[in-house]
mmCIF file of C-alpha atoms in Angstrom:
data_model
loop_
_atom_site.group_PDB
_atom_site.id
_atom_site.type_symbol
_atom_site.label_atom_id
_atom_site.label_comp_id
_atom_site.label_asym_id
_atom_site.label_seq_id
_atom_site.Cartn_x
_atom_site.Cartn_y
_atom_site.Cartn_z
ATOM 1 C CA MET E 1 -9.623 99.080 38.969
ATOM 2 C CA ARG E 2 -9.066 96.125 41.306
ATOM 3 C CA VAL E 3 -6.120 93.802 41.834
ATOM 4 C CA THR E 4 -6.591 90.462 43.581
ATOM 5 C CA LEU E 5 -3.913 87.985 44.643
ATOM 6 C CA THR E 6 -4.732 84.386 45.488
ATOM 7 C CA GLN E 7 -2.308 81.773 46.798
ATOM 8 C CA PHE E 8 -2.518 78.125 45.715
ATOM 9 C CA SER E 9 -0.780 75.364 47.634
ATOM 10 C CA ASN E 10 -2.762 72.172 47.053
ATOM 11 C CA GLU E 11 -1.179 69.035 45.624
ATOM 12 C CA ARG E 12 -2.392 69.635 42.077
ATOM 13 C CA ILE E 13 -0.791 73.084 41.819
ATOM 14 C CA LEU E 14 2.842 73.618 42.679
ATOM 15 C CA ARG E 15 3.155 75.316 46.043
ATOM 16 C CA GLY E 16 4.298 78.885 45.763
ATOM 17 C CA TRP E 17 2.239 79.921 42.762
ATOM 18 C CA ILE E 18 0.004 82.951 43.023
ATOM 19 C CA LEU E 19 -2.777 84.030 40.726
ATOM 20 C CA LEU E 20 -2.643 87.770 40.028
ATOM 21 C CA ARG E 21 -6.062 88.971 38.861
ATOM 22 C CA ILE E 22 -6.508 92.488 37.455
ATOM 23 C CA GLU E 23 -10.009 93.839 36.882
ATOM 24 C CA ALA E 24 -11.014 97.137 35.315
ATOM 25 C CA ALA E 25 -14.402 98.171 33.936
ATOM 26 C CA HIS E 26 -15.134 95.576 31.237
ATOM 27 C CA VAL E 27 -11.662 94.035 31.101
ATOM 28 C CA CYS E 28 -10.062 91.313 33.179
ATOM 29 C CA THR E 29 -6.824 89.369 32.990
ATOM 30 C CA GLN E 30 -5.315 86.647 35.154
ATOM 31 C CA ILE E 31 -1.585 85.987 35.417
ATOM 32 C CA TRP E 32 0.126 83.076 37.140
ATOM 33 C CA THR E 33 3.278 84.143 38.958
ATOM 34 C CA SER E 34 5.915 81.454 38.964
ATOM 35 C CA SER E 35 7.442 79.731 41.975
ATOM 36 C CA THR E 36 10.835 79.912 40.234
ATOM 37 C CA PHE E 37 11.376 83.434 41.513
ATOM 38 C CA ASN E 38 9.852 85.774 44.067
ATOM 39 C CA PRO E 39 7.696 88.291 42.180
ATOM 40 C CA TYR E 40 7.200 90.835 44.941
ATOM 41 C CA GLN E 41 10.574 92.530 44.903
ATOM 42 C CA GLU E 42 10.160 92.900 41.144
ATOM 43 C CA LEU E 43 6.624 94.251 41.596
ATOM 44 C CA TYR E 44 7.857 96.737 44.183
ATOM 45 C CA ILE E 45 10.485 98.090 41.773
ATOM 46 C CA TRP E 46 7.989 98.129 38.896
ATOM 47 C CA LEU E 47 5.383 100.150 40.790
ATOM 48 C CA GLY E 48 8.060 102.536 42.014
ATOM 49 C CA GLN E 49 9.148 103.175 38.426
ATOM 50 C CA ILE E 50 5.556 104.013 37.531
ATOM 51 C CA ARG E 51 5.198 106.352 40.494
ATOM 52 C CA ASP E 52 8.427 108.142 39.580
ATOM 53 C CA CYS E 53 7.570 108.309 35.848
ATOM 54 C CA GLN E 54 10.374 105.991 34.713
ATOM 55 C CA LEU E 55 8.325 104.590 31.843
ATOM 56 C CA PRO E 56 7.832 102.305 30.077
ATOM 57 C CA ALA E 57 8.078 99.979 33.051
ATOM 58 C CA LYS E 58 7.910 96.260 32.253
ATOM 59 C CA MET E 59 7.433 93.429 34.737
ATOM 60 C CA ILE E 60 8.094 89.907 33.478
ATOM 61 C CA ILE E 61 5.933 87.307 35.220
ATOM 62 C CA ASP E 62 6.528 83.534 35.188
ATOM 63 C CA GLU E 63 9.828 83.446 33.363
ATOM 64 C CA GLU E 64 9.968 79.672 33.044
ATOM 65 C CA GLY E 65 6.494 78.921 31.785
ATOM 66 C CA TYR E 66 3.586 80.789 30.327
ATOM 67 C CA GLY E 67 5.357 84.128 30.278
ATOM 68 C CA VAL E 68 3.804 87.545 29.968
ATOM 69 C CA GLU E 69 4.981 91.120 30.337
ATOM 70 C CA LEU E 70 2.890 93.572 32.301
ATOM 71 C CA ILE E 71 3.717 96.966 30.775
ATOM 72 C CA ALA E 72 2.915 100.536 31.793
ATOM 73 C CA GLU E 73 3.591 103.223 29.216
ATOM 74 C CA SER E 74 3.146 106.981 29.561
ATOM 75 C CA LEU E 75 0.420 108.602 27.478
ATOM 76 C CA SER E 76 0.809 111.959 29.215
ATOM 77 C CA ASN E 77 2.149 113.372 32.455
ATOM 78 C CA ALA E 78 -1.006 112.242 34.240
ATOM 79 C CA VAL E 79 -2.051 109.037 32.448
ATOM 80 C CA VAL E 80 -0.404 105.674 31.800
ATOM 81 C CA GLU E 81 -1.513 102.779 29.655
ATOM 82 C CA LEU E 82 -1.448 99.388 31.359
ATOM 83 C CA LYS E 83 -1.334 96.413 29.020
ATOM 84 C CA ILE E 84 -0.330 92.771 28.730
ATOM 85 C CA ASP E 85 2.201 91.870 26.053
ATOM 86 C CA PRO E 86 0.529 89.174 23.895
ATOM 87 C CA TRP E 87 2.753 86.179 24.490
ATOM 88 C CA MET E 88 1.263 82.817 23.599
ATOM 89 C CA CYS E 89 -0.120 81.012 26.640
ATOM 90 C CA SER E 90 -1.410 77.488 26.080
ATOM 91 C CA HIS E 91 -3.777 77.687 29.052
ATOM 92 C CA ASP E 92 -4.756 81.290 28.455
ATOM 93 C CA THR E 93 -8.498 81.950 28.408
ATOM 94 C CA THR E 94 -8.291 85.532 29.626
ATOM 95 C CA THR E 95 -9.028 88.843 27.986
ATOM 96 C CA ARG E 96 -5.976 90.881 27.040
ATOM 97 C CA LEU E 97 -5.694 93.864 29.341
ATOM 98 C CA LYS E 98 -5.252 97.297 27.756
ATOM 99 C CA ILE E 99 -6.562 100.250 29.739
ATOM 100 C CA THR E 100 -5.564 103.784 30.646
ATOM 101 C CA ILE E 101 -5.357 104.899 34.249
ATOM 102 C CA GLU E 102 -3.805 107.501 36.491
ATOM 103 C CA PRO E 103 -0.522 106.249 38.014
ATOM 104 C CA ASP E 104 -1.614 106.842 41.622
ATOM 105 C CA LYS E 105 -4.826 104.849 41.080
ATOM 106 C CA LEU E 106 -2.873 101.982 39.548
ATOM 107 C CA ILE E 107 -0.466 101.882 42.485
ATOM 108 C CA LYS E 108 -3.335 102.163 44.974
ATOM 109 C CA ALA E 109 -5.087 99.207 43.334
ATOM 110 C CA PHE E 110 -1.994 97.022 43.687
ATOM 111 C CA TYR E 111 -1.414 98.269 47.223
ATOM 112 C CA ASP E 112 -4.982 97.453 48.273
ATOM 113 C CA GLY E 113 -4.699 94.018 46.675
ATOM 114 C CA VAL E 114 -1.460 93.244 48.515
ATOM 115 C CA ILE E 115 -2.852 94.423 51.867
ATOM 116 C CA LYS E 116 -6.018 92.340 51.441
ATOM 117 C CA PHE E 117 -3.904 89.337 50.500
ATOM 118 C CA LEU E 118 -1.809 89.768 53.632
ATOM 119 C CA GLN E 119 -4.878 90.020 55.827
ATOM 120 C CA ASP E 120 -7.011 87.267 54.315
ATOM 121 C CA GLU E 121 -4.842 84.641 52.666
ATOM 122 C CA TYR E 122 -1.130 84.986 53.276
ATOM 123 C CA GLN E 123 0.305 82.153 55.392
ATOM 124 C CA PRO E 124 4.087 82.373 55.754
ATOM 125 C CA SER E 125 4.379 78.760 56.904
ATOM 126 C CA GLN E 126 2.959 77.614 53.564
ATOM 127 C CA TRP E 127 4.918 80.031 51.390
ATOM 128 C CA SER E 128 8.634 80.193 52.067
ATOM 129 C CA TYR E 129 11.303 80.315 54.749
ATOM 130 C CA ILE E 130 11.680 84.012 53.929
ATOM 131 C CA ASP E 131 8.755 86.314 54.633
ATOM 132 C CA ASP E 132 9.512 88.434 51.586
ATOM 133 C CA LEU E 133 5.975 89.649 51.072
ATOM 134 C CA SER E 134 5.280 91.306 54.417
ATOM 135 C CA ASN E 135 8.838 92.645 54.737
ATOM 136 C CA ILE E 136 8.419 94.891 51.711
ATOM 137 C CA ASN E 137 7.452 98.469 52.484
ATOM 138 C CA TRP E 138 4.399 98.670 50.245
ATOM 139 C CA GLY E 139 3.093 101.727 52.060
ATOM 140 C CA ALA E 140 6.064 103.765 50.852
ATOM 141 C CA LEU E 141 4.651 103.571 47.336
ATOM 142 C CA LEU E 142 1.783 105.842 48.377
ATOM 143 C CA LYS E 143 4.113 108.627 49.478
ATOM 144 C CA PRO E 144 5.273 111.418 47.131
ATOM 145 C CA SER E 145 8.095 110.418 44.793
ATOM 146 C CA ASN E 146 11.712 111.197 45.531
ATOM 147 C CA ILE E 147 13.808 113.609 43.485
ATOM 148 C CA GLU E 148 13.265 112.537 39.870
ATOM 149 C CA GLY E 149 13.001 108.921 40.922
ATOM 150 C CA GLN E 150 16.685 108.614 41.721
ATOM 151 C CA ASN E 151 16.016 106.226 44.559
ATOM 152 C CA TRP E 152 14.331 103.814 42.166
ATOM 153 C CA GLN E 153 17.280 103.873 39.806
ATOM 154 C CA THR E 154 19.536 103.095 42.749
ATOM 155 C CA ARG E 155 17.200 100.423 44.118
ATOM 156 C CA LEU E 156 16.921 98.781 40.710
ATOM 157 C CA ALA E 157 20.693 98.519 40.414
ATOM 158 C CA MET E 158 21.248 97.387 44.004
ATOM 159 C CA TYR E 159 18.674 94.617 43.527
ATOM 160 C CA TRP E 160 20.742 93.443 40.549
ATOM 161 C CA GLY E 161 18.450 95.149 38.083
ATOM 162 C CA GLY E 162 15.199 93.378 38.844
ATOM 163 C CA ARG E 163 16.389 90.053 37.398
ATOM 164 C CA GLY E 164 18.945 91.120 34.885
ATOM 165 C CA ARG E 165 17.677 94.445 33.565
ATOM 166 C CA VAL E 166 20.758 96.315 34.788
ATOM 167 C CA SER E 167 24.259 95.203 33.833
ATOM 168 C CA GLU E 168 27.054 94.449 36.254
ATOM 169 C CA THR E 169 28.653 97.769 35.305
ATOM 170 C CA GLY E 170 25.351 99.485 36.109
ATOM 171 C CA ARG E 171 25.488 98.266 39.677
ATOM 172 C CA GLU E 172 29.168 99.182 39.949
ATOM 173 C CA THR E 173 28.356 102.741 38.863
ATOM 174 C CA VAL E 174 25.708 103.091 41.557
ATOM 175 C CA TRP E 175 27.987 101.381 44.082
ATOM 176 C CA ASN E 176 30.667 104.021 43.592
ATOM 177 C CA GLN E 177 28.108 106.751 44.333
ATOM 178 C CA LEU E 178 27.269 105.318 47.764
ATOM 179 C CA THR E 179 28.972 106.272 51.003
ATOM 180 C CA PRO E 180 31.137 103.581 52.666
ATOM 181 C CA LEU E 181 28.423 102.958 55.291
ATOM 182 C CA GLN E 182 25.767 102.605 52.608
ATOM 183 C CA GLN E 183 27.975 100.110 50.823
ATOM 184 C CA TRP E 184 28.282 98.024 53.962
ATOM 185 C CA LEU E 185 24.508 98.029 54.443
ATOM 186 C CA VAL E 186 24.149 96.691 50.903
ATOM 187 C CA ILE E 187 26.765 94.050 51.688
ATOM 188 C CA LEU E 188 24.686 93.120 54.736
ATOM 189 C CA HIS E 189 21.632 92.739 52.468
ATOM 190 C CA ASP E 190 23.572 90.403 50.178
ATOM 191 C CA VAL E 191 24.986 88.460 53.116
ATOM 192 C CA MET E 192 21.493 87.836 54.476
ATOM 193 C CA LEU E 193 20.507 86.270 51.147
ATOM 194 C CA TRP E 194 23.731 84.284 51.163
ATOM 195 C CA ILE E 195 23.001 82.994 54.675
ATOM 196 C CA THR E 196 19.534 81.949 53.554
ATOM 197 C CA ASP E 197 20.997 80.009 50.654
ATOM 198 C CA LEU E 198 23.555 78.290 52.879
ATOM 199 C CA THR E 199 20.822 77.303 55.318
ATOM 200 C CA ALA E 200 18.623 75.961 52.523
ATOM 201 C CA ASN E 201 21.574 73.807 51.408
ATOM 202 C CA SER E 202 22.086 72.500 54.980
ATOM 203 C CA GLN E 203 25.370 74.422 55.438
ATOM 204 C CA ILE E 204 24.357 75.406 58.942
ATOM 205 C CA THR E 205 27.874 75.836 60.355
ATOM 206 C CA GLU E 206 28.859 78.267 57.606
ATOM 207 C CA ALA E 207 25.577 80.168 57.940
ATOM 208 C CA TYR E 208 25.997 80.493 61.708
ATOM 209 C CA ALA E 209 29.564 81.788 61.259
ATOM 210 C CA LEU E 210 28.312 84.556 58.969
ATOM 211 C CA VAL E 211 25.457 85.409 61.345
ATOM 212 C CA SER E 212 27.932 85.680 64.236
ATOM 213 C CA LEU E 213 30.084 88.084 62.226
ATOM 214 C CA TYR E 214 27.445 90.377 60.751
ATOM 215 C CA LYS E 215 24.749 90.467 63.429
ATOM 216 C CA ASN E 216 26.418 93.429 65.203
ATOM 217 C CA LEU E 217 27.136 95.449 62.049
ATOM 218 C CA PRO E 218 23.951 97.604 62.243
ATOM 219 C CA ILE E 219 24.575 98.263 65.933
ATOM 220 C CA ASP E 220 28.173 99.300 65.276
ATOM 221 C CA ILE E 221 26.971 101.708 62.577
ATOM 222 C CA ALA E 222 24.241 103.130 64.838
ATOM 223 C CA LEU E 223 26.718 103.726 67.675
ATOM 224 C CA GLY E 224 29.367 105.227 65.415
ATOM 225 C CA GLU E 225 31.797 102.420 66.273
ATOM 226 C CA PHE E 226 31.927 100.718 62.881
ATOM 227 C CA ASP E 227 35.400 99.492 61.847
ATOM 228 C CA ALA E 228 35.387 98.463 58.179
ATOM 229 C CA SER E 229 38.920 97.042 58.286
ATOM 230 C CA TRP E 230 37.989 94.699 61.157
ATOM 231 C CA TYR E 231 34.990 93.317 59.262
ATOM 232 C CA SER E 232 37.081 92.888 56.123
ATOM 233 C CA ARG E 233 39.782 90.950 57.989
ATOM 234 C CA ARG E 234 37.244 88.717 59.747
ATOM 235 C CA ARG E 235 35.488 87.997 56.456
ATOM 236 C CA ILE E 236 38.766 86.872 54.868
ATOM 237 C CA GLU E 237 39.386 84.595 57.866
ATOM 238 C CA LEU E 238 35.932 83.044 57.566
ATOM 239 C CA ASN E 239 36.366 82.523 53.841
ATOM 240 C CA LYS E 240 39.568 80.570 54.477
ATOM 241 C CA LYS E 241 38.222 78.593 57.432
ATOM 242 C CA TYR E 242 34.985 77.438 55.806
ATOM 243 C CA GLY E 243 35.973 77.520 52.154
ATOM 244 C CA LEU E 244 33.515 80.306 51.357
ATOM 245 C CA ARG E 245 33.929 82.045 48.022
ATOM 246 C CA GLU E 246 34.951 85.683 48.325
ATOM 247 C CA ASN E 247 32.769 86.758 45.388
ATOM 248 C CA SER E 248 29.699 85.275 47.046
ATOM 249 C CA ILE E 249 29.249 88.668 48.675
ATOM 250 C CA GLU E 250 30.790 90.932 46.074
ATOM 251 C CA ARG E 251 28.891 89.552 43.092
ATOM 252 C CA ARG E 252 25.379 88.187 42.580
ATOM 253 C CA THR E 253 24.892 86.654 45.988
ATOM 254 C CA PRO E 254 21.083 86.456 45.765
ATOM 255 C CA TYR E 255 20.208 82.758 45.860
ATOM 256 C CA ASN E 256 23.767 81.703 45.030
ATOM 257 C CA HIS E 257 23.477 81.389 41.259
ATOM 258 C CA SER E 258 26.177 78.752 40.976
ATOM 259 C CA ALA E 259 24.431 76.422 43.419
ATOM 260 C CA SER E 260 21.061 77.149 41.826
ATOM 261 C CA ALA E 261 22.378 76.317 38.367
ATOM 262 C CA LYS E 262 23.829 73.041 39.643
ATOM 263 C CA ALA E 263 20.563 72.129 41.326
ATOM 264 C CA ARG E 264 18.650 73.047 38.168
ATOM 265 C CA LEU E 265 20.912 70.833 36.036
ATOM 266 C CA LYS E 266 20.001 67.807 38.156
ATOM 267 C CA THR E 267 16.315 68.250 37.331
ATOM 268 C CA LEU E 268 16.828 68.154 33.550
ATOM 269 C CA LYS E 269 16.471 65.046 31.391
ATOM 270 C CA LEU E 270 17.145 64.114 27.788
ATOM 271 C CA GLY E 271 14.071 64.725 25.655
ATOM 272 C CA GLN E 272 12.486 67.035 28.203
ATOM 273 C CA LEU E 273 10.410 69.945 26.913
ATOM 274 C CA VAL E 274 11.491 73.176 28.602
ATOM 275 C CA ASP E 275 10.339 76.790 28.537
ATOM 276 C CA GLY E 276 12.625 79.785 28.872
ATOM 277 C CA THR E 277 13.603 83.215 27.624
ATOM 278 C CA ILE E 278 16.296 84.188 25.142
ATOM 279 C CA HIS E 279 19.229 85.551 27.154
ATOM 280 C CA LYS E 280 21.854 86.124 24.454
ATOM 281 C CA ILE E 281 22.188 85.772 20.677
ATOM 282 C CA ASN E 282 25.309 85.344 18.564
ATOM 283 C CA SER E 283 26.050 84.010 15.095
ATOM 284 C CA HIS E 284 26.404 80.426 16.393
ATOM 285 C CA GLY E 285 23.114 80.217 18.274
ATOM 286 C CA VAL E 286 21.098 81.487 21.220
ATOM 287 C CA PHE E 287 21.476 81.040 24.968
ATOM 288 C CA VAL E 288 18.226 80.349 26.804
ATOM 289 C CA ASN E 289 17.507 80.905 30.481
ATOM 290 C CA ILE E 290 15.495 77.849 31.538
ATOM 291 C CA GLY E 291 14.775 78.787 35.128
ATOM 292 C CA GLY E 292 18.249 79.626 36.405
ATOM 293 C CA TYR E 293 20.274 77.562 33.928
ATOM 294 C CA TYR E 294 21.575 78.751 30.555
ATOM 295 C CA ALA E 295 21.271 76.288 27.685
ATOM 296 C CA LEU E 296 22.311 76.602 24.025
ATOM 297 C CA ILE E 297 20.238 76.266 20.885
ATOM 298 C CA HIS E 298 22.868 75.918 18.159
ATOM 299 C CA ILE E 299 22.020 77.591 14.861
ATOM 300 C CA THR E 300 21.765 74.154 13.216
ATOM 301 C CA ALA E 301 19.167 73.097 15.807
ATOM 302 C CA ILE E 302 16.811 76.045 15.300
ATOM 303 C CA SER E 303 15.068 74.702 12.200
ATOM 304 C CA GLN E 304 15.241 71.803 9.771
ATOM 305 C CA GLN E 305 15.728 74.458 7.096
ATOM 306 C CA THR E 306 18.908 76.528 6.886
ATOM 307 C CA VAL E 307 18.997 79.552 9.209
ATOM 308 C CA ASP E 308 21.399 82.301 8.151
ATOM 309 C CA HIS E 309 21.414 83.954 11.590
ATOM 310 C CA PRO E 310 19.486 83.198 14.815
ATOM 311 C CA GLU E 311 18.022 86.710 14.740
ATOM 312 C CA GLN E 312 15.858 85.525 11.842
ATOM 313 C CA VAL E 313 13.831 83.653 14.456
ATOM 314 C CA PHE E 314 14.624 84.996 17.920
ATOM 315 C CA GLN E 315 15.053 88.233 19.826
ATOM 316 C CA VAL E 316 16.560 88.735 23.289
ATOM 317 C CA GLY E 317 13.884 88.482 25.968
ATOM 318 C CA GLU E 318 11.487 86.372 23.900
ATOM 319 C CA TRP E 319 9.841 83.254 25.232
ATOM 320 C CA VAL E 320 10.957 79.963 23.677
ATOM 321 C CA ARG E 321 10.071 76.288 23.968
ATOM 322 C CA ALA E 322 12.644 73.629 23.122
ATOM 323 C CA ILE E 323 13.651 70.002 23.653
ATOM 324 C CA ILE E 324 16.779 68.972 25.529
ATOM 325 C CA ILE E 325 18.899 66.969 23.062
ATOM 326 C CA SER E 326 22.162 66.809 25.000
ATOM 327 C CA ILE E 327 23.298 67.058 28.633
ATOM 328 C CA ASP E 328 26.925 67.043 29.794
ATOM 329 C CA VAL E 329 26.801 67.048 33.585
ATOM 330 C CA GLU E 330 30.586 67.177 34.063
ATOM 331 C CA LYS E 331 30.991 70.258 31.865
ATOM 332 C CA GLY E 332 27.622 71.703 32.893
ATOM 333 C CA ARG E 333 26.374 72.041 29.331
ATOM 334 C CA VAL E 334 22.852 71.636 28.009
ATOM 335 C CA SER E 335 21.912 71.710 24.318
ATOM 336 C CA LEU E 336 18.391 72.434 23.116
ATOM 337 C CA SER E 337 16.539 72.035 19.845
ATOM 338 C CA THR E 338 13.520 73.719 18.354
ATOM 339 C CA SER E 339 13.977 71.996 14.984
ATOM 340 C CA ASP E 340 12.762 68.738 16.545
ATOM 341 C CA LEU E 341 9.490 70.477 17.409
ATOM 342 C CA GLU E 342 8.755 71.326 13.785
ATOM 343 C CA LEU E 343 5.927 69.416 12.146
ATOM 344 C CA GLU E 344 7.229 70.543 8.758
ATOM 345 C CA PRO E 345 10.756 71.794 7.918
ATOM 346 C CA GLY E 346 10.919 75.571 8.226
ATOM 347 C CA ASP E 347 7.976 75.999 10.619
ATOM 348 C CA MET E 348 10.199 77.901 13.067
ATOM 349 C CA LEU E 349 11.007 80.406 10.332
ATOM 350 C CA LYS E 350 7.332 80.888 9.500
ATOM 351 C CA ASP E 351 5.758 81.142 12.971
ATOM 352 C CA PRO E 352 7.425 79.864 16.183
ATOM 353 C CA LEU E 353 4.188 80.260 18.160
ATOM 354 C CA VAL E 354 2.476 77.676 15.958
ATOM 355 C CA VAL E 355 5.381 75.315 16.659
ATOM 356 C CA TYR E 356 5.068 75.931 20.397
ATOM 357 C CA GLU E 357 1.352 75.081 20.296
ATOM 358 C CA LYS E 358 2.234 71.551 19.103
ATOM 359 C CA ALA E 359 5.303 71.282 21.323
ATOM 360 C CA GLU E 360 3.930 68.670 23.741
ATOM 361 C CA GLU E 361 2.895 66.382 20.881
ATOM 362 C CA MET E 362 6.224 66.691 19.076
ATOM 363 C CA ALA E 363 8.190 66.253 22.313
ATOM 364 C CA ALA E 364 6.326 62.998 22.930
ATOM 365 C CA ARG E 365 7.308 61.804 19.438
ATOM 366 C CA TYR E 366 10.926 62.744 20.069
ATOM 367 C CA TYR E 367 10.917 60.796 23.319
ATOM 368 C CA GLN E 368 9.502 57.708 21.635
ATOM 369 C CA ASN E 369 11.687 57.840 18.516
ATOM 370 C CA VAL E 370 14.975 59.062 19.988
ATOM 371 C CA VAL E 371 15.247 58.856 23.772
ATOM 372 C CA LEU E 372 13.732 55.385 24.239
ATOM 373 C CA LYS E 373 15.842 54.078 21.364
ATOM 374 C CA LEU E 374 19.011 55.381 23.024
ATOM 375 C CA GLU E 375 17.990 53.870 26.352
ATOM 376 C CA ARG E 376 17.507 50.441 24.737
ATOM 377 C CA GLU E 377 20.967 50.657 23.188
#
């Protein structure tokens, strides 16, 4: 088995995309990882779950576009089955991967692919302002597993569940099991991500203030001179002085979800065709994650035929394509429609994937017949 990673950064392909190529015997598959999130932390958790027999382990790749799930399931204590969940991909010309392999050989193949990528192709200056890839301890995956994989359960929760797979209460449970010093090291991890986000948004003064406060925290811990109350008081003072939100550290600091959602909203337009995953379903409709922003498909906008309940069509975690039919910037609300993608009424109830295949064509019709008409008015 061989795993190859290739970075693309020319003008025709959005910078930050990587092609993940998996080869085994007579089977090959290629997966595009999306620039909308960093896949390596997720991959690290995923491989650790496989090593520690926490199966099935699923890794979602390219959440906002041509999504797939890379799944490892246990066939026995010594063998796992590696497969690609058959999501519809409009550009997909690859063979579906479904092979059996020993867990250590699977991990070794990914490890070798990552190391070769680092040596031959990885250029931090062309990737990101955070060197996430080479800062991950890939070599640790080759060491014997920890006690029943407990470290991976903890890591999964502390990383906010590998993009939403662990609830807020799940992280709180793990948090309460940590020592006070361990908790502060996790806070430091979150603060570093917060500082990165502030810097990316040109809030240099605020970022520097946080750096000045937390840069000595590891040294204080190492010397046994750590004073938690002092750090807590100074943090409150900084929050007041610079208008920083207290929960920016305590809750979901990675990439500042509020700022990301606001930035995402500015990129959306009426009539735009978007891809996403179903985040939540209730009797009134479904909420869709469209790359960091949650939009609503009301039950009346699912199909031109009557839908008794959204679960007739959708399940949580599924990929969906839809048209933006309403944007309220002030209230931060986005409404989507899949009914406007139907060639015939009821197509979404029969086979959503067939609807998605014609999505570009139907979106173009919607733009001509609805959006342009509104703009003229």
